[in-house]
CSV table of C-alpha atoms in Angstrom, one decimal:
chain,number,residue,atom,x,y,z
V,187,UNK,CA,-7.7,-30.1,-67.3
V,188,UNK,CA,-6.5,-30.3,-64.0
V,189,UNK,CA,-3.0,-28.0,-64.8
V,190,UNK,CA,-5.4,-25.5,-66.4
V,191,UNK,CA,-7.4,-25.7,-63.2
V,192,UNK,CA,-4.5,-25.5,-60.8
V,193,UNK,CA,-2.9,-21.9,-63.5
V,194,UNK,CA,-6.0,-20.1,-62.9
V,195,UNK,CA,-7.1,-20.6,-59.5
V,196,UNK,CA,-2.8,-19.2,-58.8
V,197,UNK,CA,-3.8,-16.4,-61.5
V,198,UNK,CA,-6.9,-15.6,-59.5
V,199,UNK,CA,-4.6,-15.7,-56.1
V,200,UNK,CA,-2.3,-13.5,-57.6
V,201,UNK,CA,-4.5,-10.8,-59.1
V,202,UNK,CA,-6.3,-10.7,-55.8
V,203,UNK,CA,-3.5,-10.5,-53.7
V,204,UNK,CA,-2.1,-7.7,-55.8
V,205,UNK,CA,-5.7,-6.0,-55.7
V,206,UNK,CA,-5.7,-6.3,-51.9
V,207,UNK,CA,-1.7,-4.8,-51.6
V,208,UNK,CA,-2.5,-2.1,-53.3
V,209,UNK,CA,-5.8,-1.0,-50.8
V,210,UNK,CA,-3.4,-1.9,-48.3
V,211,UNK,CA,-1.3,1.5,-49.1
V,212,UNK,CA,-2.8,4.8,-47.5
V,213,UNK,CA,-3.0,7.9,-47.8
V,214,UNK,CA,0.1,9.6,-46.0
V,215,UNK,CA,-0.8,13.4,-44.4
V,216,UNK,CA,2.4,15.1,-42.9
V,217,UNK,CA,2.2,18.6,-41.6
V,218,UNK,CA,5.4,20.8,-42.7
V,219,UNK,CA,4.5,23.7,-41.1
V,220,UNK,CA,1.4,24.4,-38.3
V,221,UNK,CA,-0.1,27.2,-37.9
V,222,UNK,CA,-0.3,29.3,-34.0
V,223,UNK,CA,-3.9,30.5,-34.0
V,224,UNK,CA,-6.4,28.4,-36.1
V,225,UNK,CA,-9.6,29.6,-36.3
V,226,UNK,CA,-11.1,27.9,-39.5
V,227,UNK,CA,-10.9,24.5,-40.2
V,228,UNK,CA,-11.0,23.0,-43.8
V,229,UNK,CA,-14.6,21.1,-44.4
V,230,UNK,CA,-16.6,19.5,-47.4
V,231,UNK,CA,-18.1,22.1,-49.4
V,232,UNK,CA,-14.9,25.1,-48.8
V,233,UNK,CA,-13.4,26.8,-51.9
V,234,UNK,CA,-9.8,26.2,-51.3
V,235,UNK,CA,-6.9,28.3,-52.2
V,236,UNK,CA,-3.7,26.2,-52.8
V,237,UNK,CA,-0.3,26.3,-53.8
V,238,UNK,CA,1.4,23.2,-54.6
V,239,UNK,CA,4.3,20.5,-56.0
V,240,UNK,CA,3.6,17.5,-57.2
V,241,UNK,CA,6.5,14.3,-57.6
V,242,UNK,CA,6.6,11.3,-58.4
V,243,UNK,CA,8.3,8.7,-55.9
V,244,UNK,CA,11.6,9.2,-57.4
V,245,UNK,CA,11.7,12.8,-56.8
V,246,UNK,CA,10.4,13.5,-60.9
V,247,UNK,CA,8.1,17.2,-60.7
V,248,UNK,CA,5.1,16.8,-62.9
V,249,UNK,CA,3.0,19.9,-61.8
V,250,UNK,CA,3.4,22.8,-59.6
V,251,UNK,CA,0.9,25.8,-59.4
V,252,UNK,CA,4.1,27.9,-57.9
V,253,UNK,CA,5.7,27.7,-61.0
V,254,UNK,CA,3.0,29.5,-62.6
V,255,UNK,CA,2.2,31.9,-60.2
V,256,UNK,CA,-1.1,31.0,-59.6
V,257,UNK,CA,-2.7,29.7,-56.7
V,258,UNK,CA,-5.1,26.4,-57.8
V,259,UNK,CA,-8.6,27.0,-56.4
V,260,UNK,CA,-11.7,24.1,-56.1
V,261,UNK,CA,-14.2,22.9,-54.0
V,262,UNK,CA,-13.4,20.7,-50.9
V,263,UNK,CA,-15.1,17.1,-51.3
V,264,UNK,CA,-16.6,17.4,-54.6
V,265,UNK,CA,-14.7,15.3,-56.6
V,266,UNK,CA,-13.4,18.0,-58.5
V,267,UNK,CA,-9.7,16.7,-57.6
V,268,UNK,CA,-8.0,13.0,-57.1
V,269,UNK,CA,-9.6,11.5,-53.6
V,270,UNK,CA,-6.0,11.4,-51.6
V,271,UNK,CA,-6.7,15.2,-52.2
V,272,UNK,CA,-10.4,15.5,-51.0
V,273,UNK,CA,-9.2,13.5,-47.9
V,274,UNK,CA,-6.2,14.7,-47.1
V,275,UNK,CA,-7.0,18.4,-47.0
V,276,UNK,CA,-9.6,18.3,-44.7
V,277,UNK,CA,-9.0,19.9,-41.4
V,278,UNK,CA,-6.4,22.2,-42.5
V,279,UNK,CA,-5.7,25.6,-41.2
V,280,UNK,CA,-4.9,28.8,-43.8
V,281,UNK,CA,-1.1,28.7,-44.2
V,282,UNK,CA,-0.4,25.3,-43.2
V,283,UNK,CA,1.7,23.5,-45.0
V,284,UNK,CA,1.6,19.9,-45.7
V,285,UNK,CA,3.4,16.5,-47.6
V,286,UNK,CA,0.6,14.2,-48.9
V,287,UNK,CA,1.6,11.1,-50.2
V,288,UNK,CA,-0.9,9.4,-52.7
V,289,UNK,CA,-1.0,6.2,-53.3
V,290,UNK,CA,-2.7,5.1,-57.0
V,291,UNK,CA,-6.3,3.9,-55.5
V,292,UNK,CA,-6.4,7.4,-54.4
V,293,UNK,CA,-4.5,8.9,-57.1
V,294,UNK,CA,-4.8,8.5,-60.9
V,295,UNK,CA,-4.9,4.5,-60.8
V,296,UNK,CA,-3.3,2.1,-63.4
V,297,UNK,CA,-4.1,4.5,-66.3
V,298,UNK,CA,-2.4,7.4,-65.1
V,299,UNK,CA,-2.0,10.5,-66.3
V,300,UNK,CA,0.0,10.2,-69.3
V,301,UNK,CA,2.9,11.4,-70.3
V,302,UNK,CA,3.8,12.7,-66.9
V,303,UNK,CA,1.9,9.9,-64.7
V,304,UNK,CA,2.7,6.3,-65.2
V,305,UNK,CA,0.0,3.9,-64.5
V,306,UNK,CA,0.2,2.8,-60.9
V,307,UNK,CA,2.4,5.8,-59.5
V,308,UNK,CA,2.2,6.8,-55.9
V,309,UNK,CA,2.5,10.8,-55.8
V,310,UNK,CA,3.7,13.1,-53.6
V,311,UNK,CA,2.4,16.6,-53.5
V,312,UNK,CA,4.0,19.4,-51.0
V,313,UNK,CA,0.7,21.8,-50.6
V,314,UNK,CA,0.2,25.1,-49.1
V,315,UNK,CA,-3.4,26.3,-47.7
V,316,UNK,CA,-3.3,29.7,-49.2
V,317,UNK,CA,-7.0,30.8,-48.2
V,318,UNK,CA,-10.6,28.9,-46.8
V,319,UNK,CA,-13.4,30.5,-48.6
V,320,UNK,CA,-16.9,28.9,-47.1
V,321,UNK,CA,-20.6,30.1,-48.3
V,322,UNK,CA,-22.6,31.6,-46.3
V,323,UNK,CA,-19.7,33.5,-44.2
V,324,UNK,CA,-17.7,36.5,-45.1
């Protein structure tokens, strides 16, 4: 009973220390390229025009709006994309350019996105703010 005792309170340790490694890792925002004159300011609630690559840590492309021509557009802070997006575009001028890297708590988890994403996969996405488009403003 005892050895049983002793194997799962170093299972617990382990699965918590592993749980509390992987909040550890954070959300990475480099800037590529600033912009002179900013004016507008991304926000919660902005329709955001974006260009972007996404890799995995080794460098592997999995998605790129560039290569289809076609800028991706959603809603700032809505949960309509992963949460290292929602928080690392905000405050970000029209034509700046930056290099987020995600890591899976703020990405696509342990599931993943299969086939591209494995389970647990820090990204890296090179992004481009295209255009801000707010309501209530032209």
């Amino acid at each position: 009973r005892m050895k049983v005792a002793v194997a799962c309170a170093l299972f617990g340790l382990v699965v918590f220390s592993s749980i509390v490694e992987a909040q550890e890792k954070k959300l990475q925002i480099g800037v590529k390229k600033r912009v002179e004159k900013c004016e507008v300011k991304s926000k919660k609630g902005d329709t955001m025009h974006m260009h972007y690559t996404g890799t995995l840590e080794d460098g592997t492309k999995f998605d790129s709006s560039r290569d289809r021509d076609q800028p991706f557009t959603f809603t700032l802070g809505m949960g309509q994309v992963i949460k290292g997006w929602d928080q690392g575009l905000l405050n970000m001028c029209e034509g700046e350019q930056r290099r987020l890297t995600i890591p899976a708590h703020l990405g696509y988890g342990e599931r993943g996105a299969p086939p591209k994403i494995p389970g647990g996969a820090t990204l890296k996405f090179d992004v481009e703010l295209l255009k801000i488009e707010r309501q209530g403003e032209l």
